[in-house]
């Protein structure tokens, strides 16, 4: 039996004992972290990348309960606002319906629509890095869902007999314009949050999970933004004619072997000069101690990242509905 969605106060009001931002915030970046693996390195790199490009807005990290407290402290010490959420749990029997079984946990991204103390947020996966300021995206007109178009031959190549096929019988034709869900601009809303959960309960499973689900849900309000805001790294060899590497603001290291903190260069397509350059660029930011929160605050007098204190930033969990699904998709971290 699924529990009831709790009231708006429970969804958005943090524990009163928690250190809060020093001034009201209406905009923020947000990412998602699950488990005790090494993805925490990606989130640290992302925080330092936002700091390097002098973003005006903080980074909220939505963490599941299985994230070790040590990892949460690492993130808080880097100036992140760490927010615990509950997982969106799906039955195990659906896990063989998806391109990767581990995609399941990423449906928990839906919880960020409950962060209603923010009027607008930019979601970034933990394997994303920001190389130029993208604060301008917060000024896009309200009422739309913004993301970068994805390559359908990457996910659902209809010309390849071995490729995954869109479940047209269950869901109708695929969206005319399909986006990558590793980066998007959203407006938190309790009504949208509740409707996402209700819709998820009746949505058949699809191979690319929460990315497919969000494409279906926002198909009527989606507006594409230029690909410089989310370079899916496989575009370098699949569609080089569309890549302007010198103009790219955001790189999404979402292909097998491309995670900088795991990079060996041995996997397919990973021994390319452009890949090596982008991996080195990520490490330059990650290893730059001047971008650590404590050093940045000391050298700048606080700057835009004085908005939150690094100690005790863990908020209470969002208490939401754990859907008991007869049919439902499973989420993912990277669409490879």
mmCIF file of C-alpha atoms in Angstrom:
data_model
loop_
_atom_site.group_PDB
_atom_site.id
_atom_site.type_symbol
_atom_site.label_atom_id
_atom_site.label_comp_id
_atom_site.label_asym_id
_atom_site.label_seq_id
_atom_site.Cartn_x
_atom_site.Cartn_y
_atom_site.Cartn_z
ATOM 1 C CA UNK A 1 0.000 0.000 0.000
ATOM 2 C CA UNK A 2 1.442 3.346 -1.022
ATOM 3 C CA UNK A 3 1.447 6.051 1.604
ATOM 4 C CA UNK A 4 -0.348 9.313 0.999
ATOM 5 C CA UNK A 5 1.501 12.319 -0.313
ATOM 6 C CA UNK A 6 2.013 14.541 2.683
ATOM 7 C CA UNK A 7 1.168 18.198 2.833
ATOM 8 C CA UNK A 8 3.165 21.018 1.298
ATOM 9 C CA UNK A 9 4.804 21.870 4.587
ATOM 10 C CA UNK A 10 6.345 18.429 4.926
ATOM 11 C CA UNK A 11 7.555 18.485 1.341
ATOM 12 C CA UNK A 12 9.277 21.822 1.446
ATOM 13 C CA UNK A 13 9.936 22.860 5.031
ATOM 14 C CA UNK A 14 13.398 21.860 6.325
ATOM 15 C CA UNK A 15 14.177 20.777 9.848
ATOM 16 C CA UNK A 16 14.216 23.858 12.064
ATOM 17 C CA UNK A 17 17.605 22.870 13.498
ATOM 18 C CA UNK A 18 19.263 22.951 10.104
ATOM 19 C CA UNK A 19 21.507 25.810 9.069
ATOM 20 C CA UNK A 20 19.609 27.730 6.406
ATOM 21 C CA UNK A 21 20.836 30.054 3.670
ATOM 22 C CA UNK A 22 21.601 33.516 4.985
ATOM 23 C CA UNK A 23 19.245 35.142 2.493
ATOM 24 C CA UNK A 24 16.133 33.942 0.659
ATOM 25 C CA UNK A 25 16.946 31.961 -2.458
ATOM 26 C CA UNK A 26 14.550 31.577 -5.347
ATOM 27 C CA UNK A 27 16.919 29.942 -7.832
ATOM 28 C CA UNK A 28 19.369 27.079 -7.524
ATOM 29 C CA UNK A 29 21.165 24.362 -9.389
ATOM 30 C CA UNK A 30 20.241 20.839 -8.339
ATOM 31 C CA UNK A 31 21.743 17.394 -8.789
ATOM 32 C CA UNK A 32 21.043 13.903 -7.511
ATOM 33 C CA UNK A 33 23.203 11.357 -5.692
ATOM 34 C CA UNK A 34 22.507 7.762 -4.688
ATOM 35 C CA UNK A 35 24.561 5.015 -3.078
ATOM 36 C CA UNK A 36 28.056 4.793 -1.656
ATOM 37 C CA UNK A 37 30.000 4.729 -4.921
ATOM 38 C CA UNK A 38 32.364 7.223 -6.489
ATOM 39 C CA UNK A 39 29.750 9.513 -8.051
ATOM 40 C CA UNK A 40 30.359 11.868 -5.136
ATOM 41 C CA UNK A 41 33.540 12.867 -6.980
ATOM 42 C CA UNK A 42 31.431 13.984 -9.917
ATOM 43 C CA UNK A 43 29.264 16.148 -7.675
ATOM 44 C CA UNK A 44 32.317 17.712 -6.009
ATOM 45 C CA UNK A 45 33.684 18.475 -9.470
ATOM 46 C CA UNK A 46 30.360 19.996 -10.497
ATOM 47 C CA UNK A 47 30.270 22.246 -7.426
ATOM 48 C CA UNK A 48 33.802 23.448 -8.104
ATOM 49 C CA UNK A 49 32.954 23.978 -11.768
ATOM 50 C CA UNK A 50 30.003 26.211 -10.884
ATOM 51 C CA UNK A 51 32.273 28.121 -8.538
ATOM 52 C CA UNK A 52 34.944 28.537 -11.233
ATOM 53 C CA UNK A 53 32.454 30.114 -13.667
ATOM 54 C CA UNK A 54 31.227 32.370 -10.833
ATOM 55 C CA UNK A 55 27.618 31.272 -10.837
ATOM 56 C CA UNK A 56 25.411 33.375 -8.567
ATOM 57 C CA UNK A 57 23.371 30.418 -7.383
ATOM 58 C CA UNK A 58 23.981 27.505 -4.983
ATOM 59 C CA UNK A 59 24.001 23.798 -5.747
ATOM 60 C CA UNK A 60 21.385 21.658 -4.004
ATOM 61 C CA UNK A 61 22.264 17.964 -3.843
ATOM 62 C CA UNK A 62 19.273 15.635 -3.467
ATOM 63 C CA UNK A 63 20.668 12.542 -1.732
ATOM 64 C CA UNK A 64 19.020 9.220 -1.012
ATOM 65 C CA UNK A 65 19.240 7.681 2.486
ATOM 66 C CA UNK A 66 21.860 5.191 1.243
ATOM 67 C CA UNK A 67 24.399 7.963 0.639
ATOM 68 C CA UNK A 68 27.002 7.693 3.436
ATOM 69 C CA UNK A 69 27.064 10.546 5.918
ATOM 70 C CA UNK A 70 30.748 10.921 5.113
ATOM 71 C CA UNK A 71 29.856 11.703 1.498
ATOM 72 C CA UNK A 72 27.178 14.166 2.564
ATOM 73 C CA UNK A 73 29.726 15.909 4.772
ATOM 74 C CA UNK A 74 32.193 16.122 1.873
ATOM 75 C CA UNK A 75 29.513 17.864 -0.173
ATOM 76 C CA UNK A 76 28.445 20.171 2.651
ATOM 77 C CA UNK A 77 32.074 21.106 3.245
ATOM 78 C CA UNK A 78 32.236 22.080 -0.424
ATOM 79 C CA UNK A 79 29.363 24.529 0.084
ATOM 80 C CA UNK A 80 26.562 22.359 -1.293
ATOM 81 C CA UNK A 81 23.080 22.392 0.207
ATOM 82 C CA UNK A 82 22.542 18.693 0.944
ATOM 83 C CA UNK A 83 18.904 17.600 0.951
ATOM 84 C CA UNK A 84 17.819 14.058 1.762
ATOM 85 C CA UNK A 85 14.917 12.608 -0.229
ATOM 86 C CA UNK A 86 13.153 9.265 -0.290
ATOM 87 C CA UNK A 87 13.662 6.927 -3.206
ATOM 88 C CA UNK A 88 10.898 6.344 -5.702
ATOM 89 C CA UNK A 89 10.771 2.579 -5.292
ATOM 90 C CA UNK A 90 9.668 0.321 -8.130
ATOM 91 C CA UNK A 91 9.077 -3.444 -8.069
ATOM 92 C CA UNK A 92 12.161 -5.518 -8.885
ATOM 93 C CA UNK A 93 10.232 -7.516 -11.492
ATOM 94 C CA UNK A 94 10.351 -4.509 -13.824
ATOM 95 C CA UNK A 95 14.130 -4.217 -13.833
ATOM 96 C CA UNK A 96 14.587 -6.455 -16.876
ATOM 97 C CA UNK A 97 12.442 -4.046 -18.897
ATOM 98 C CA UNK A 98 15.153 -1.428 -19.139
ATOM 99 C CA UNK A 99 18.388 -0.768 -20.971
ATOM 100 C CA UNK A 100 20.280 -1.019 -17.653
ATOM 101 C CA UNK A 101 18.863 -2.481 -14.424
ATOM 102 C CA UNK A 102 20.571 0.195 -12.325
ATOM 103 C CA UNK A 103 18.536 2.886 -14.106
ATOM 104 C CA UNK A 104 15.797 2.189 -11.556
ATOM 105 C CA UNK A 105 16.933 4.564 -8.859
ATOM 106 C CA UNK A 106 16.983 7.656 -11.029
ATOM 107 C CA UNK A 107 13.223 7.998 -11.008
ATOM 108 C CA UNK A 108 13.887 9.586 -7.644
ATOM 109 C CA UNK A 109 14.778 12.740 -9.597
ATOM 110 C CA UNK A 110 11.042 13.413 -9.615
ATOM 111 C CA UNK A 111 11.311 14.462 -5.965
ATOM 112 C CA UNK A 112 13.048 17.704 -6.917
ATOM 113 C CA UNK A 113 9.746 19.103 -8.184
ATOM 114 C CA UNK A 114 8.832 19.217 -4.480
ATOM 115 C CA UNK A 115 11.582 21.760 -3.712
ATOM 116 C CA UNK A 116 9.043 24.561 -3.855
ATOM 117 C CA UNK A 117 11.094 27.083 -1.880
ATOM 118 C CA UNK A 118 12.811 27.633 -5.234
ATOM 119 C CA UNK A 119 10.919 29.202 -8.118
ATOM 120 C CA UNK A 120 13.283 27.838 -10.760
ATOM 121 C CA UNK A 121 16.059 25.255 -10.791
ATOM 122 C CA UNK A 122 18.556 23.891 -13.296
ATOM 123 C CA UNK A 123 19.072 20.162 -12.958
ATOM 124 C CA UNK A 124 22.512 18.733 -13.791
ATOM 125 C CA UNK A 125 23.541 15.076 -13.580
ATOM 126 C CA UNK A 126 26.533 14.258 -11.410
ATOM 127 C CA UNK A 127 28.608 13.397 -14.487
ATOM 128 C CA UNK A 128 28.124 16.873 -15.948
ATOM 129 C CA UNK A 129 30.668 19.681 -15.830
ATOM 130 C CA UNK A 130 30.019 23.381 -16.427
ATOM 131 C CA UNK A 131 32.777 25.211 -18.317
ATOM 132 C CA UNK A 132 31.054 28.553 -18.824
ATOM 133 C CA UNK A 133 28.434 30.474 -16.871
ATOM 134 C CA UNK A 134 24.874 29.332 -17.656
ATOM 135 C CA UNK A 135 22.988 31.499 -15.158
ATOM 136 C CA UNK A 136 21.226 33.095 -18.141
ATOM 137 C CA UNK A 137 19.031 29.996 -18.393
ATOM 138 C CA UNK A 138 17.234 31.053 -15.205
ATOM 139 C CA UNK A 139 15.878 34.042 -17.139
ATOM 140 C CA UNK A 140 14.127 31.943 -19.777
ATOM 141 C CA UNK A 141 10.353 32.571 -19.875
ATOM 142 C CA UNK A 142 8.343 30.665 -17.288
ATOM 143 C CA UNK A 143 5.876 27.941 -18.152
ATOM 144 C CA UNK A 144 8.151 25.746 -20.251
ATOM 145 C CA UNK A 145 10.469 22.783 -19.748
ATOM 146 C CA UNK A 146 13.879 23.474 -21.277
ATOM 147 C CA UNK A 147 16.500 20.905 -22.271
ATOM 148 C CA UNK A 148 18.875 20.042 -25.109
ATOM 149 C CA UNK A 149 17.708 17.749 -27.873
ATOM 150 C CA UNK A 150 19.152 14.258 -27.706
ATOM 151 C CA UNK A 151 20.227 12.083 -30.589
ATOM 152 C CA UNK A 152 17.525 9.473 -31.142
ATOM 153 C CA UNK A 153 19.992 7.214 -32.908
ATOM 154 C CA UNK A 154 21.783 7.214 -29.544
ATOM 155 C CA UNK A 155 18.766 5.870 -27.693
ATOM 156 C CA UNK A 156 16.231 4.542 -30.193
ATOM 157 C CA UNK A 157 17.916 4.036 -33.555
ATOM 158 C CA UNK A 158 15.059 2.965 -35.782
ATOM 159 C CA UNK A 159 17.518 2.256 -38.596
ATOM 160 C CA UNK A 160 19.454 -0.322 -36.605
ATOM 161 C CA UNK A 161 17.733 -3.706 -36.129
ATOM 162 C CA UNK A 162 19.635 -4.304 -32.882
ATOM 163 C CA UNK A 163 18.713 -0.970 -31.339
ATOM 164 C CA UNK A 164 16.162 -0.530 -28.592
ATOM 165 C CA UNK A 165 12.717 0.208 -29.953
ATOM 166 C CA UNK A 166 10.303 2.827 -28.658
ATOM 167 C CA UNK A 167 7.227 1.031 -27.187
ATOM 168 C CA UNK A 168 4.813 2.579 -29.657
ATOM 169 C CA UNK A 169 2.043 0.088 -28.941
ATOM 170 C CA UNK A 170 1.874 1.196 -25.308
ATOM 171 C CA UNK A 171 2.808 4.880 -25.559
ATOM 172 C CA UNK A 172 2.028 5.931 -29.091
ATOM 173 C CA UNK A 173 4.623 7.525 -31.369
ATOM 174 C CA UNK A 174 7.824 8.836 -29.774
ATOM 175 C CA UNK A 175 8.039 12.554 -29.005
ATOM 176 C CA UNK A 176 8.718 14.591 -32.130
ATOM 177 C CA UNK A 177 11.671 16.177 -30.336
ATOM 178 C CA UNK A 178 13.448 14.008 -27.781
ATOM 179 C CA UNK A 179 15.636 15.610 -25.101
ATOM 180 C CA UNK A 180 18.455 14.381 -22.875
ATOM 181 C CA UNK A 181 17.464 14.455 -19.193
ATOM 182 C CA UNK A 182 20.969 14.989 -17.845
ATOM 183 C CA UNK A 183 20.377 18.742 -17.872
ATOM 184 C CA UNK A 184 17.086 20.632 -17.808
ATOM 185 C CA UNK A 185 15.424 23.776 -16.487
ATOM 186 C CA UNK A 186 12.396 23.203 -14.265
ATOM 187 C CA UNK A 187 9.938 25.088 -12.091
ATOM 188 C CA UNK A 188 9.231 23.248 -8.816
ATOM 189 C CA UNK A 189 5.537 22.867 -8.126
ATOM 190 C CA UNK A 190 3.575 20.658 -5.747
ATOM 191 C CA UNK A 191 0.808 20.157 -8.289
ATOM 192 C CA UNK A 192 3.330 19.080 -10.920
ATOM 193 C CA UNK A 193 5.116 16.880 -8.388
ATOM 194 C CA UNK A 194 1.921 15.062 -7.437
ATOM 195 C CA UNK A 195 0.885 14.679 -11.058
ATOM 196 C CA UNK A 196 4.295 13.263 -11.996
ATOM 197 C CA UNK A 197 3.898 10.609 -9.297
ATOM 198 C CA UNK A 198 0.344 9.783 -10.378
ATOM 199 C CA UNK A 199 1.365 9.585 -14.020
ATOM 200 C CA UNK A 200 4.336 7.383 -13.204
ATOM 201 C CA UNK A 201 1.985 4.918 -11.549
ATOM 202 C CA UNK A 202 0.205 4.202 -14.836
ATOM 203 C CA UNK A 203 3.112 4.560 -17.277
ATOM 204 C CA UNK A 204 4.395 1.342 -18.913
ATOM 205 C CA UNK A 205 8.110 0.632 -18.561
ATOM 206 C CA UNK A 206 10.445 1.937 -21.266
ATOM 207 C CA UNK A 207 14.156 1.246 -21.863
ATOM 208 C CA UNK A 208 15.474 4.697 -20.980
ATOM 209 C CA UNK A 209 13.260 5.104 -17.993
ATOM 210 C CA UNK A 210 12.986 8.541 -16.380
ATOM 211 C CA UNK A 211 14.382 10.188 -19.500
ATOM 212 C CA UNK A 212 11.605 8.596 -21.560
ATOM 213 C CA UNK A 213 9.065 9.407 -18.868
ATOM 214 C CA UNK A 214 9.991 13.095 -18.712
ATOM 215 C CA UNK A 215 9.944 13.280 -22.504
ATOM 216 C CA UNK A 216 6.411 11.922 -22.508
ATOM 217 C CA UNK A 217 5.221 14.061 -19.614
ATOM 218 C CA UNK A 218 6.642 17.369 -20.880
ATOM 219 C CA UNK A 219 6.162 16.778 -24.602
ATOM 220 C CA UNK A 220 3.710 19.698 -24.885
ATOM 221 C CA UNK A 221 5.743 22.224 -22.869
ATOM 222 C CA UNK A 222 9.261 21.250 -23.938
ATOM 223 C CA UNK A 223 11.348 23.928 -25.656
ATOM 224 C CA UNK A 224 14.792 22.960 -26.978
ATOM 225 C CA UNK A 225 17.841 25.026 -26.075
ATOM 226 C CA UNK A 226 21.167 25.094 -27.976
ATOM 227 C CA UNK A 227 23.396 22.010 -27.718
ATOM 228 C CA UNK A 228 26.190 24.056 -26.136
ATOM 229 C CA UNK A 229 24.226 23.685 -22.875
ATOM 230 C CA UNK A 230 24.588 19.883 -22.783
ATOM 231 C CA UNK A 231 27.166 18.225 -25.010
ATOM 232 C CA UNK A 232 26.480 14.509 -24.737
ATOM 233 C CA UNK A 233 29.991 13.236 -25.274
ATOM 234 C CA UNK A 234 29.047 10.636 -27.902
ATOM 235 C CA UNK A 235 28.096 13.490 -30.216
ATOM 236 C CA UNK A 236 31.833 14.006 -30.808
ATOM 237 C CA UNK A 237 31.940 10.963 -33.077
ATOM 238 C CA UNK A 238 28.288 10.390 -33.920
ATOM 239 C CA UNK A 239 27.434 13.902 -35.081
ATOM 240 C CA UNK A 240 30.639 15.977 -35.189
ATOM 241 C CA UNK A 241 28.975 18.335 -37.662
ATOM 242 C CA UNK A 242 26.765 19.604 -34.827
ATOM 243 C CA UNK A 243 29.554 20.122 -32.277
ATOM 244 C CA UNK A 244 31.215 23.502 -31.741
ATOM 245 C CA UNK A 245 33.613 22.427 -29.032
ATOM 246 C CA UNK A 246 35.049 25.898 -28.493
ATOM 247 C CA UNK A 247 31.554 27.230 -27.662
ATOM 248 C CA UNK A 248 30.366 24.376 -25.437
ATOM 249 C CA UNK A 249 29.346 25.474 -21.931
ATOM 250 C CA UNK A 250 28.321 22.112 -20.454
ATOM 251 C CA UNK A 251 29.799 18.657 -21.084
ATOM 252 C CA UNK A 252 27.927 15.485 -20.163
ATOM 253 C CA UNK A 253 30.359 12.603 -19.579
ATOM 254 C CA UNK A 254 27.659 9.982 -20.049
ATOM 255 C CA UNK A 255 29.257 7.424 -22.345
ATOM 256 C CA UNK A 256 30.824 4.186 -21.110
ATOM 257 C CA UNK A 257 34.399 4.903 -20.062
ATOM 258 C CA UNK A 258 34.097 8.691 -20.196
ATOM 259 C CA UNK A 259 33.661 9.432 -16.477
ATOM 260 C CA UNK A 260 36.829 11.434 -15.734
ATOM 261 C CA UNK A 261 37.321 9.897 -12.280
ATOM 262 C CA UNK A 262 37.213 6.379 -13.830
ATOM 263 C CA UNK A 263 38.860 7.156 -17.154
ATOM 264 C CA UNK A 264 41.445 4.705 -18.522
ATOM 265 C CA UNK A 265 41.221 5.423 -22.250
ATOM 266 C CA UNK A 266 40.798 1.715 -23.009
ATOM 267 C CA UNK A 267 37.063 1.661 -23.761
ATOM 268 C CA UNK A 268 35.651 2.152 -27.237
ATOM 269 C CA UNK A 269 36.087 5.716 -28.572
ATOM 270 C CA UNK A 270 37.931 6.822 -25.439
ATOM 271 C CA UNK A 271 41.393 7.113 -26.992
ATOM 272 C CA UNK A 272 40.443 10.230 -28.945
ATOM 273 C CA UNK A 273 42.331 13.498 -28.503
ATOM 274 C CA UNK A 274 39.134 15.471 -27.859
ATOM 275 C CA UNK A 275 38.066 13.029 -25.135
ATOM 276 C CA UNK A 276 41.488 13.205 -23.494
ATOM 277 C CA UNK A 277 41.321 16.999 -23.574
ATOM 278 C CA UNK A 278 37.869 17.063 -21.937
ATOM 279 C CA UNK A 279 38.911 14.570 -19.260
ATOM 280 C CA UNK A 280 41.992 16.652 -18.463
ATOM 281 C CA UNK A 281 39.834 19.786 -18.339
ATOM 282 C CA UNK A 282 37.566 18.153 -15.744
ATOM 283 C CA UNK A 283 40.537 17.077 -13.608
ATOM 284 C CA UNK A 284 42.020 20.578 -13.733
ATOM 285 C CA UNK A 285 38.898 21.863 -11.992
ATOM 286 C CA UNK A 286 38.588 18.967 -9.568
ATOM 287 C CA UNK A 287 42.212 19.309 -8.436
ATOM 288 C CA UNK A 288 42.152 23.110 -8.137
ATOM 289 C CA UNK A 289 42.326 23.696 -4.373
ATOM 290 C CA UNK A 290 41.551 27.393 -4.816
ATOM 291 C CA UNK A 291 38.026 26.289 -5.786
ATOM 292 C CA UNK A 292 37.462 24.382 -2.537
ATOM 293 C CA UNK A 293 34.779 26.109 -0.492
ATOM 294 C CA UNK A 294 36.973 27.035 2.468
ATOM 295 C CA UNK A 295 39.694 28.488 0.241
ATOM 296 C CA UNK A 296 37.227 30.277 -2.008
ATOM 297 C CA UNK A 297 35.493 31.963 0.920
ATOM 298 C CA UNK A 298 38.815 33.069 2.384
ATOM 299 C CA UNK A 299 40.087 34.485 -0.903
ATOM 300 C CA UNK A 300 36.879 36.224 -2.012
ATOM 301 C CA UNK A 301 35.306 37.218 1.275
ATOM 302 C CA UNK A 302 32.407 34.898 0.565
ATOM 303 C CA UNK A 303 31.226 35.978 -2.862
ATOM 304 C CA UNK A 304 28.071 34.391 -4.141
ATOM 305 C CA UNK A 305 28.756 31.175 -2.243
ATOM 306 C CA UNK A 306 28.473 32.767 1.179
ATOM 307 C CA UNK A 307 24.785 32.011 0.740
ATOM 308 C CA UNK A 308 25.149 28.808 2.724
ATOM 309 C CA UNK A 309 27.347 27.554 5.532
ATOM 310 C CA UNK A 310 29.161 24.238 5.046
ATOM 311 C CA UNK A 311 28.264 22.788 8.437
ATOM 312 C CA UNK A 312 25.031 20.923 9.173
ATOM 313 C CA UNK A 313 23.284 21.420 5.842
ATOM 314 C CA UNK A 314 21.376 18.157 5.937
ATOM 315 C CA UNK A 315 17.660 18.809 5.783
ATOM 316 C CA UNK A 316 14.949 16.390 6.778
ATOM 317 C CA UNK A 317 13.782 13.914 4.123
ATOM 318 C CA UNK A 318 10.976 14.745 1.758
ATOM 319 C CA UNK A 319 8.155 12.518 2.858
ATOM 320 C CA UNK A 320 6.379 11.543 -0.312
ATOM 321 C CA UNK A 321 4.429 8.791 -1.927
ATOM 322 C CA UNK A 322 6.314 5.587 -2.684
ATOM 323 C CA UNK A 323 4.259 4.488 -5.697
ATOM 324 C CA UNK A 324 3.219 0.859 -5.839
ATOM 325 C CA UNK A 325 3.226 0.367 -9.591
ATOM 326 C CA UNK A 326 1.668 -2.277 -11.752
ATOM 327 C CA UNK A 327 3.547 -0.747 -14.652
ATOM 328 C CA UNK A 328 6.341 1.749 -14.428
ATOM 329 C CA UNK A 329 9.654 2.831 -15.876
ATOM 330 C CA UNK A 330 13.013 2.748 -14.171
ATOM 331 C CA UNK A 331 15.463 5.624 -14.098
ATOM 332 C CA UNK A 332 19.089 5.958 -15.100
ATOM 333 C CA UNK A 333 22.232 7.969 -14.561
ATOM 334 C CA UNK A 334 23.721 7.799 -18.021
ATOM 335 C CA UNK A 335 22.037 6.783 -21.305
ATOM 336 C CA UNK A 336 24.743 4.507 -22.667
#
